[in-house]
Short mmCIF file of C-alpha atoms in Angstrom, two decimals:
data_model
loop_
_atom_site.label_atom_id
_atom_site.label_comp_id
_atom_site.label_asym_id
_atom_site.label_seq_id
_atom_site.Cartn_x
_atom_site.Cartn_y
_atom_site.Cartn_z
CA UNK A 25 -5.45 30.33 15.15
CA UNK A 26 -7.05 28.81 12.15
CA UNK A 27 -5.18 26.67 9.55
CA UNK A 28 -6.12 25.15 6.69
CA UNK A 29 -3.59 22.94 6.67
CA UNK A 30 -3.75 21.70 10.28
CA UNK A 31 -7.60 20.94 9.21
CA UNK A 32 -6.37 18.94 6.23
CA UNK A 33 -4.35 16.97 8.04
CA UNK A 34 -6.50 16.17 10.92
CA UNK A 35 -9.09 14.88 8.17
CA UNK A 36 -6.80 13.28 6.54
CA UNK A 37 -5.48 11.62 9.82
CA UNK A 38 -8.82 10.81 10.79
CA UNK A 39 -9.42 8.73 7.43
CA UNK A 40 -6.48 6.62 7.90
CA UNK A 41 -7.69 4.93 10.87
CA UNK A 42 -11.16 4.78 9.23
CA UNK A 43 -10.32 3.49 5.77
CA UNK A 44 -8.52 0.45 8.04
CA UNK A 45 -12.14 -1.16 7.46
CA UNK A 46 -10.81 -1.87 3.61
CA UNK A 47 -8.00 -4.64 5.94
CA UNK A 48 -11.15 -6.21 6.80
CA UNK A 49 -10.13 -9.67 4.64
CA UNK A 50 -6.88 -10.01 6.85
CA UNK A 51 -9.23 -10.93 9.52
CA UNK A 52 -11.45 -13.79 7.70
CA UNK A 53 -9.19 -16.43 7.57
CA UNK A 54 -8.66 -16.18 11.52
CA UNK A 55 -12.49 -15.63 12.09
CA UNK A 56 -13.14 -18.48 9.98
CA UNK A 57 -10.54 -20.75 12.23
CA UNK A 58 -11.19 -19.56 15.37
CA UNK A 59 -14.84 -18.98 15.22
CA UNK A 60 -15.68 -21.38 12.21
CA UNK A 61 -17.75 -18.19 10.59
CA UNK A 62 -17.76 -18.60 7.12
CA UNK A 63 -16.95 -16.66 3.65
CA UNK A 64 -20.22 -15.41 3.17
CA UNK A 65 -20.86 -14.94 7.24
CA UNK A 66 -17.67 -12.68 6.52
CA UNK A 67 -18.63 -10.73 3.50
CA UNK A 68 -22.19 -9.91 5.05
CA UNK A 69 -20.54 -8.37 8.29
CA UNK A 70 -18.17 -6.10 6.39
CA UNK A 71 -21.24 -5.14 4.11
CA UNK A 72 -23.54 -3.89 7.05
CA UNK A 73 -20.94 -2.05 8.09
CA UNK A 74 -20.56 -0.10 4.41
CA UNK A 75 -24.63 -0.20 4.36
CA UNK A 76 -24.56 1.31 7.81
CA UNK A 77 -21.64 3.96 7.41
CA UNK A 78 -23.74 4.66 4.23
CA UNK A 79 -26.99 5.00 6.01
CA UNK A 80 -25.50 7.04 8.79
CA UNK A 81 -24.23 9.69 7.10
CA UNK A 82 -27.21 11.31 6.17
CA UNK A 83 -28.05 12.13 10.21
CA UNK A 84 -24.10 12.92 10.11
CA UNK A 85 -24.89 15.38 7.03
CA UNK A 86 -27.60 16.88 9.43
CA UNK A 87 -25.74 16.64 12.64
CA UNK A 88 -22.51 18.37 10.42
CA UNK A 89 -24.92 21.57 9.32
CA UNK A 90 -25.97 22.33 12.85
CA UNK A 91 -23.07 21.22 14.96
CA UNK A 92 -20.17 21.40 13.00
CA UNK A 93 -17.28 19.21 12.37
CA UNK A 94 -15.90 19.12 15.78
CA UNK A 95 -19.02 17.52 17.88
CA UNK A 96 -20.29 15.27 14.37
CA UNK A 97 -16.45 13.81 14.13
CA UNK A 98 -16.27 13.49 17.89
CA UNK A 99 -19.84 10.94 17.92
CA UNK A 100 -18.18 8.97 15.41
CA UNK A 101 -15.23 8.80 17.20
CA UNK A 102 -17.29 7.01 20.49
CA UNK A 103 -19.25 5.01 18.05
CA UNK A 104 -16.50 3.10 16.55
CA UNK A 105 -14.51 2.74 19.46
CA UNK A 106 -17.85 0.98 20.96
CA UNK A 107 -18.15 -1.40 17.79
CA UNK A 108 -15.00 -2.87 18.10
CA UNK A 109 -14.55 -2.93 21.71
CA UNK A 110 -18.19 -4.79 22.03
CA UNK A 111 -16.95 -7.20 19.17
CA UNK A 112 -13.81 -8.16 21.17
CA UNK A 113 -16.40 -9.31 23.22
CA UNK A 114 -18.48 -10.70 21.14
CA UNK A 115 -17.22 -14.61 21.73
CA UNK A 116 -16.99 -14.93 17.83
CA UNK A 117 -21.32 -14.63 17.82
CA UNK A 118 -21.87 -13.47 14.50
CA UNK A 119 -25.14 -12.04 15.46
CA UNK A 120 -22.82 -10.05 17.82
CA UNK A 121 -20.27 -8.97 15.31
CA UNK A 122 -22.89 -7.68 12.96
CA UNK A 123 -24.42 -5.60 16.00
CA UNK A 124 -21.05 -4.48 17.14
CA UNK A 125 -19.43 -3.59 13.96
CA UNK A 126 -21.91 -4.14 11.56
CA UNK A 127 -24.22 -1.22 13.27
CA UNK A 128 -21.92 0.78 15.94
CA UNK A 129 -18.20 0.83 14.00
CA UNK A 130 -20.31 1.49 11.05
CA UNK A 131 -22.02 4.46 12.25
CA UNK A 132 -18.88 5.74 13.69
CA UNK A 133 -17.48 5.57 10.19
CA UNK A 134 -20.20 7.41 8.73
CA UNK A 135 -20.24 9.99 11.44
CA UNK A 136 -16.25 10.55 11.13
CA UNK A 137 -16.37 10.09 7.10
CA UNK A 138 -17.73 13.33 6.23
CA UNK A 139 -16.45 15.63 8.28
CA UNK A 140 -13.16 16.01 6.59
CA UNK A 141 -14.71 15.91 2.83
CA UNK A 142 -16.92 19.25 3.83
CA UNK A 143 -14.24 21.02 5.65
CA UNK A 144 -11.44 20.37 3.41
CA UNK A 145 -13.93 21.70 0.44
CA UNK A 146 -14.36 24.81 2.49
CA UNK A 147 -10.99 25.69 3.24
CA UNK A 148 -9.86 24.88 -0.83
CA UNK A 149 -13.12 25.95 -2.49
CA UNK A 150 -9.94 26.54 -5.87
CA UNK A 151 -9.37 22.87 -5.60
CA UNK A 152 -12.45 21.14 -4.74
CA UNK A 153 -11.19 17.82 -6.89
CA UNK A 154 -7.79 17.57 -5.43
CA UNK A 155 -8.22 18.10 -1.87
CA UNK A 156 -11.17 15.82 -1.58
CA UNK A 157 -8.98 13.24 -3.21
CA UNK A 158 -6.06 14.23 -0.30
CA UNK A 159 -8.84 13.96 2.26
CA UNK A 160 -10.09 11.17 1.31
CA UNK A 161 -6.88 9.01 0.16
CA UNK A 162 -6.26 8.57 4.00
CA UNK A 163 -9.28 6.30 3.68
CA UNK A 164 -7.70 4.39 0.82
CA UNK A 165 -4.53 3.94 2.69
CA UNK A 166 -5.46 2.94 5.99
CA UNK A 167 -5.97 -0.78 4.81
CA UNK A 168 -2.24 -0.72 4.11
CA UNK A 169 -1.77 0.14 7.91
CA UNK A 170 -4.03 -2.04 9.66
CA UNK A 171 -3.12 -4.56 7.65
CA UNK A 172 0.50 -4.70 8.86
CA UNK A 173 0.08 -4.05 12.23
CA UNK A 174 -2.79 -6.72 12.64
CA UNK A 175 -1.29 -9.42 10.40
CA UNK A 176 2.04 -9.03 13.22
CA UNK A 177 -0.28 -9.64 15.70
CA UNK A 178 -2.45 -12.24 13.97
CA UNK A 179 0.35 -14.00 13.09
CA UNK A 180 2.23 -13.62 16.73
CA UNK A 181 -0.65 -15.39 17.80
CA UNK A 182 -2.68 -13.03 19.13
CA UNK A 183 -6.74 -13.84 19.04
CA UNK A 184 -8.55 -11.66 16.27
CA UNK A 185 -11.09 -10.70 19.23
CA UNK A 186 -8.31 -9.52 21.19
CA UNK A 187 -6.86 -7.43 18.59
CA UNK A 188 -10.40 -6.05 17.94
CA UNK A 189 -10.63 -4.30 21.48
CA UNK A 190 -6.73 -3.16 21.54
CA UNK A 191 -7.47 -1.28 17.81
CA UNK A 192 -10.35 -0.17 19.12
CA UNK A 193 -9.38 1.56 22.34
CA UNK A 194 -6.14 3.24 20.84
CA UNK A 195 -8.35 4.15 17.33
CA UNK A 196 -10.99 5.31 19.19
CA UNK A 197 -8.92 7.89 21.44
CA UNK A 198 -6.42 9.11 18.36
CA UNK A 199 -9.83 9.93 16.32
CA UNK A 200 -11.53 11.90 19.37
CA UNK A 201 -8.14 14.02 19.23
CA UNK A 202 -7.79 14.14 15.54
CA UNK A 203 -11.51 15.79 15.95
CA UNK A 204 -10.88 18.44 18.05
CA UNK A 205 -8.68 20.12 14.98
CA UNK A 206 -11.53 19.87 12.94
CA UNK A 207 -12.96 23.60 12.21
CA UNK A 208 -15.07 25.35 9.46
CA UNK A 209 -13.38 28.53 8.29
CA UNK A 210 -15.14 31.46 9.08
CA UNK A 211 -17.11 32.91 6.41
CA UNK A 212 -18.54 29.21 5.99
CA UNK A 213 -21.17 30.60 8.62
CA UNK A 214 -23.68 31.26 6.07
CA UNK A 215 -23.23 27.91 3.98
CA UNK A 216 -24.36 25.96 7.13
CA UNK A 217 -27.49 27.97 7.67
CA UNK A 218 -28.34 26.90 4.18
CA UNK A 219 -27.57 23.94 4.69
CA UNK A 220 -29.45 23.41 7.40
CA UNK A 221 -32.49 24.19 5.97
CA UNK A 222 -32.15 23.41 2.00
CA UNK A 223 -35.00 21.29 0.46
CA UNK A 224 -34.16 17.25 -0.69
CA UNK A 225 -35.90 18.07 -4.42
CA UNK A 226 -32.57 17.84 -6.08
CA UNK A 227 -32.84 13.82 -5.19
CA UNK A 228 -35.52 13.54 -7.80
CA UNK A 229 -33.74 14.97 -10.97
CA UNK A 230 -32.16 12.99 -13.71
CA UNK A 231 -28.17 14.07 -12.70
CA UNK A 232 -28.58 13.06 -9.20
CA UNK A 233 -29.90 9.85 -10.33
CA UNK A 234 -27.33 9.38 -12.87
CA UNK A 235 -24.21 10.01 -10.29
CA UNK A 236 -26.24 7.46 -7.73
CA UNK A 237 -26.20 4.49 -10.57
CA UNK A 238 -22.58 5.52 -11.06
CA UNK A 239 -21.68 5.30 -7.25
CA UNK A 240 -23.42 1.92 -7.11
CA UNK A 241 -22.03 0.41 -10.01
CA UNK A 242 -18.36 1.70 -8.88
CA UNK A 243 -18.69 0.37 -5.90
CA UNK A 244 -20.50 -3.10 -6.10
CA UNK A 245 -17.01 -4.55 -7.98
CA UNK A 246 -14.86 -2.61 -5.44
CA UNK A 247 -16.42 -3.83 -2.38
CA UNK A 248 -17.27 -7.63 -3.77
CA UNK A 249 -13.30 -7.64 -4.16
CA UNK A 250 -11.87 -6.16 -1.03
CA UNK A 251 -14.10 -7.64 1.06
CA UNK A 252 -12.84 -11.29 -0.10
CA UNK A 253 -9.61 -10.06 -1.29
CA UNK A 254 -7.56 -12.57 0.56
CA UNK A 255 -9.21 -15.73 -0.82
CA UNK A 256 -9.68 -14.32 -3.89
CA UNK A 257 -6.09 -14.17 -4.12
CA UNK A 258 -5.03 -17.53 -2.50
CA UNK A 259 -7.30 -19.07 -5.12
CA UNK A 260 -5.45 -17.38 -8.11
CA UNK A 261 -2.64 -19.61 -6.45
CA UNK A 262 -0.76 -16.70 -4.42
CA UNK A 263 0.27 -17.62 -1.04
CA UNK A 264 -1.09 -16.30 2.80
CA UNK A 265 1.89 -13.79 2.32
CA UNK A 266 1.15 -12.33 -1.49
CA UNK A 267 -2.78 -12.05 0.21
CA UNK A 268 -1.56 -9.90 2.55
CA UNK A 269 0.53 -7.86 0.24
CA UNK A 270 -2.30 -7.72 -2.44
CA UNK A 271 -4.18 -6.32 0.72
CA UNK A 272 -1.43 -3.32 0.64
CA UNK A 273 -1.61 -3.21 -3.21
CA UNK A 274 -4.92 -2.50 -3.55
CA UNK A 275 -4.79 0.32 -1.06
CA UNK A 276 -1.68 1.91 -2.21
CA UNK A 277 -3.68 1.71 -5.70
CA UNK A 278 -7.00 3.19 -4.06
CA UNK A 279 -5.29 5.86 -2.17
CA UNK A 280 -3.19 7.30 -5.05
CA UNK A 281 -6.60 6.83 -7.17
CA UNK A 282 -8.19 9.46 -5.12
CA UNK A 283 -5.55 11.85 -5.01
CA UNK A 284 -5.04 11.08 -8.78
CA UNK A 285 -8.19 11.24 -9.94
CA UNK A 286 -9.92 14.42 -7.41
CA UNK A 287 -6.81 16.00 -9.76
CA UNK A 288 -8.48 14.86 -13.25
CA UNK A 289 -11.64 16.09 -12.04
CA UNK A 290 -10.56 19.65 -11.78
CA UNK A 291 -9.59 19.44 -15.31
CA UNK A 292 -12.14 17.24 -17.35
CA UNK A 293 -15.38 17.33 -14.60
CA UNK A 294 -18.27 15.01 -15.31
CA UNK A 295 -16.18 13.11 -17.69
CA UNK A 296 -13.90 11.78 -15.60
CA UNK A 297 -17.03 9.49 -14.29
CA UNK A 298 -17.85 7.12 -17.51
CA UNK A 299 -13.68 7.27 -17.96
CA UNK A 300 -13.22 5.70 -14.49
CA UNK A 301 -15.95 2.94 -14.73
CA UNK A 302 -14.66 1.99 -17.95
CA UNK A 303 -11.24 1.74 -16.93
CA UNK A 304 -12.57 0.07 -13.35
CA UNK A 305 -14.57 -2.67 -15.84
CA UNK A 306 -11.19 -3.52 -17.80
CA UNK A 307 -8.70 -4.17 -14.98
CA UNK A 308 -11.67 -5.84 -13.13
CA UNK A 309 -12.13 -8.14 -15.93
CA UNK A 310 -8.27 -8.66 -15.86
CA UNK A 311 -9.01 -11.06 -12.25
CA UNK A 312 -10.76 -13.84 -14.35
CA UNK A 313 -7.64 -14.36 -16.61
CA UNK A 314 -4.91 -16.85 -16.25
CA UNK A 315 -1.94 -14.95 -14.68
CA UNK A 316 1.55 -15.08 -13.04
CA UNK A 317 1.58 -14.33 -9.38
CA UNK A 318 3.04 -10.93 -9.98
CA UNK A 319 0.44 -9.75 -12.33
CA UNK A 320 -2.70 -10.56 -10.38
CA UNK A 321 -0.83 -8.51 -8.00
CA UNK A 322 -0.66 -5.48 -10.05
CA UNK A 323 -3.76 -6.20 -11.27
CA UNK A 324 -5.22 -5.49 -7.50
CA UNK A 325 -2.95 -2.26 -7.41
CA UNK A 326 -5.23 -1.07 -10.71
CA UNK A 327 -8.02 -2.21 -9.31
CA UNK A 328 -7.72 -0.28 -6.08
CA UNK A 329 -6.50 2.66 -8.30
CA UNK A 330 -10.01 2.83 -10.45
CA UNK A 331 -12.08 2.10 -7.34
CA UNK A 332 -10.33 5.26 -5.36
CA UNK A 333 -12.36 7.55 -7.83
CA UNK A 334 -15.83 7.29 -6.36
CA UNK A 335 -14.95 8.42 -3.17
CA UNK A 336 -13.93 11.78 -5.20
CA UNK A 337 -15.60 12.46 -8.22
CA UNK A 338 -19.19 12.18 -7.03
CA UNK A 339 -18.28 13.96 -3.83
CA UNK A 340 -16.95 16.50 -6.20
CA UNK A 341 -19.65 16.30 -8.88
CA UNK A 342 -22.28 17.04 -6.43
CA UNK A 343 -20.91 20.27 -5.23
CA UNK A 344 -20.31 21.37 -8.64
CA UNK A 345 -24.04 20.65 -9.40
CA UNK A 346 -26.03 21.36 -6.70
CA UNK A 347 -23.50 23.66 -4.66
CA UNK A 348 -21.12 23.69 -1.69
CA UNK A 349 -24.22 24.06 0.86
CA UNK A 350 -25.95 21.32 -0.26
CA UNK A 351 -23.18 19.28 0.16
CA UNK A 352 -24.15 17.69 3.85
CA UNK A 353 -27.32 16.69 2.81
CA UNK A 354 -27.50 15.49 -0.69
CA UNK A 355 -24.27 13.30 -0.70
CA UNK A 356 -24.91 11.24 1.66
CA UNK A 357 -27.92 10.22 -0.03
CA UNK A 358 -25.84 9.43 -2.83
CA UNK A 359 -23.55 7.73 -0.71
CA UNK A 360 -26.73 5.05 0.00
CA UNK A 361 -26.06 3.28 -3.37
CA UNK A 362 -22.58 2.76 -1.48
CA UNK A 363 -24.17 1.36 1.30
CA UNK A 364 -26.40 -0.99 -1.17
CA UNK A 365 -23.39 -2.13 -2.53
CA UNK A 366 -21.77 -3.18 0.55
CA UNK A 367 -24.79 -5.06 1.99
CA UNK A 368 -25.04 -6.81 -1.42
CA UNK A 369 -21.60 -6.63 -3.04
CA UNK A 370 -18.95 -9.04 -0.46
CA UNK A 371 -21.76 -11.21 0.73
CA UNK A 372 -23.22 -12.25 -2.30
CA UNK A 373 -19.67 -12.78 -3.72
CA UNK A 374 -18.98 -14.42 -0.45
CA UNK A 375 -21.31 -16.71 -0.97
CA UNK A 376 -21.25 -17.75 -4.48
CA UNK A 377 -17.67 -18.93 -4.08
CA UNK A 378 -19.04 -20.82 -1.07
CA UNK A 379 -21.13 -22.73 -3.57
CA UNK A 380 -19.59 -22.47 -6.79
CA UNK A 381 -15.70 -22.54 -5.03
CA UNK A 382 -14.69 -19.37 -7.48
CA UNK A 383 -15.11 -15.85 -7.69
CA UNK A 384 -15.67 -15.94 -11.12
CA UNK A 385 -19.29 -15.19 -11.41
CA UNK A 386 -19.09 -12.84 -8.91
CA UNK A 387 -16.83 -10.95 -11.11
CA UNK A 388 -18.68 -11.14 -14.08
CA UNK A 389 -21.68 -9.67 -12.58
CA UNK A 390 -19.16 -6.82 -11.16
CA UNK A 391 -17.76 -6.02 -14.63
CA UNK A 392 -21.36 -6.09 -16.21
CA UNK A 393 -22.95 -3.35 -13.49
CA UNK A 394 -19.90 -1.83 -14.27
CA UNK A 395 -20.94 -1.96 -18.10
CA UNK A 396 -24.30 -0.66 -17.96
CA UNK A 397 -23.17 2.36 -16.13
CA UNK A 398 -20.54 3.23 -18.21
CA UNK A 399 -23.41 3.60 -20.68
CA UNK A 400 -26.12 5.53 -18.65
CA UNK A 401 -23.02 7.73 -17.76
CA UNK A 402 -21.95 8.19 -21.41
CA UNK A 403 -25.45 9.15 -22.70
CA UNK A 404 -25.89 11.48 -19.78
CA UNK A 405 -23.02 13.42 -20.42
CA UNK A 406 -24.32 16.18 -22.28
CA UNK A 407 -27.07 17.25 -19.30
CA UNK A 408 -23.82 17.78 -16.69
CA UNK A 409 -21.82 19.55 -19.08
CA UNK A 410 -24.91 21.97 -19.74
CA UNK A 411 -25.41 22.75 -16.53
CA UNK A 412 -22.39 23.15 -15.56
CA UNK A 413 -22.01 25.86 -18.22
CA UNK A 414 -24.90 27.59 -17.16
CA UNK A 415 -23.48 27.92 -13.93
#
């Protein structure tokens, strides 16, 4: 029997153990000392994998119109056990690690990311805000898992390599199972067979445009920060402990962001998209100030909060625009300005505090991309609402 809920929770499930790519700072420091890779060797191997995941989901998009949830979830599934378990063997080669996770966990990602944001949209067409936010504040979260667990490890002294094939094995197997739950309802027959075969011309018109400059700009700041959260942290004078807490923080902050802020779309729409960058700029703009331990800590938590709403509202906005059945194919091309923000965002931030020893020109490039969309979004605001009333 078919369950709505059971679905939910699968995708749900299954974005837990795929957000844990937002712990991916925990494992710098002990790449760095065991490997001697540095900052900005880091941030460019956790931005392929974003550019990747990014990239990937548009064959997932196609692979999810034809196939379904089940088989598309199940590929990723393989693919990111692969990544990890080939990094474990990887002998610290960063070549290696940017094959290995950079290319094959990062497909698996993209493959397992979209499953659950379709499906759950299908099952709670009433609530398309909200339950993309649930669906999707698994991802948020599962830094705040992985985090734990491998900083017990880390810290036990187990090698990061060896920690990458145990996750790997045990993540791999509990998202092929998680898979198998995931179903389309029935009458969503129809949507797939347009799916399938809908046209890419949307891509080209000024809204689409306008919600990929938002995604970008969103996620640039987001990424530059969690993937160097940990030194960013220890530099603001916090210790190896607060880093790994912060790591927490900012999850807790991103998941409840999603959930949070799929709800605000329901009720306000398109505006909710200038309101979160602008709120995203201020707290990100918070980082460069002089403050006590406990408020760059709470600072993160906000941080994580206001970056939590791209994964929802654009998700959201493009269905509203364009239609449940285009949903496969257009956002994941959307998604690409994600993917262009992780293969810029943590390396170049990575490696201007190589050089400069601060983050603070990386963050004032963040928080003025951040700017700038808040103002194409603004001016834009009356072509959404239009259209949406037309509809």
């Amino acid at each position: 029997m078919k369950n709505r809920w059971v679905v939910l929770a699968a995708g749900v499930f299954i974005q837990t153990v795929l957000g844990g790519i937002y712990a991916w700072s925990t494992f710098v420091p002990y790449l760095g000392k065991s490997y001697s890779l540095d900052k900005g060797q880091c941030g460019f191997i956790f931005g392929l994998v974003i550019a990747v995941f990014s990239l990937a989901m548009i064959g997932a998009g196609r692979v999810l119109a034809k196939k379904g949830p089940r088989f598309t979830s199940a590929i990723g599934s393989i693919l990111f056990m692969i990544g990890y378990v080939a990094a474990s063997m990887s002998k610290g080669s960063f070549s290696m690690l940017l094959l290995s996770l950079g290319v094959f966990a990062g497909a698996g990602i993209g493959f397992g990311y979209v499953c659950p944001l379709s499906v759950g949209m299908k099952w709670f067409p009433e609530k398309k805000g909200l339950v993309t936010g649930v669906a999707v504040a698994g991802f948020g979260g599962g830094a705040i898992l992985l985090s734990s667990v491998a900083s017990h490890f880390l810290q036990g002294g187990m090698d990061v390599l060896e920690f990458f094939r145990w996750f790997g094995l045990i993540s791999g197997a509990v998202l092929f199972a998680a898979s198998m739950l995931l179903v389309d309802p029935d009458d969503a027959s129809e949507g797939a067979a347009k799916a399938g075969t809908r046209d890419y011309s949307a891509v080209f018109t000024t809204p689409f445009i306008v919600l990929t400059i938002g995604m970008f700009a969103g996620t640039f700041g987001g990424l530059l920060i969690i993937g160097n959260l940990s030194p960013i942290v220890i530099g603001a004078g916090l210790s190896k402990t607060d880093a790994i807490l912060a790591i927490s923080l900012f999850a807790v902050g991103n998941a409840i962001g999603r959930v949070t802020w799929g709800y605000a779309f329901d009720y306000l729409g398109y505006k909710s998209i200038p309101l979160s960058l602008a709120a995203f700029a201020v707290t990100a703009l918070l980082l460069l100030a002089p403050l006590a331990n406990w408020m760059v800590l709470a600072v993160v938590a906000l941080i994580g909060f206001g970056f939590g709403a791209n994964f929802v509202l654009y998700a959201s906005t493009v269905t509203r625009q364009f239609g449940i059945e285009a949903f496969p194919n257009l956002y994941p091309i959307c998604f690409l300005a994600y993917g262009l923000a992780g293969i810029t965002g943590p390396g170049v931030g990575g490696r201007i505090a190589d050089y400069t020893k601060s983050y603070n020109t990386a963050l004032i490039i963040s928080v003025a991309i951040l700017t700038l969309a808040v103002l194409v979004t603004t001016v834009k605001k009356g072509l959404f609402e239009k259209e949406q009333e037309a509809a």
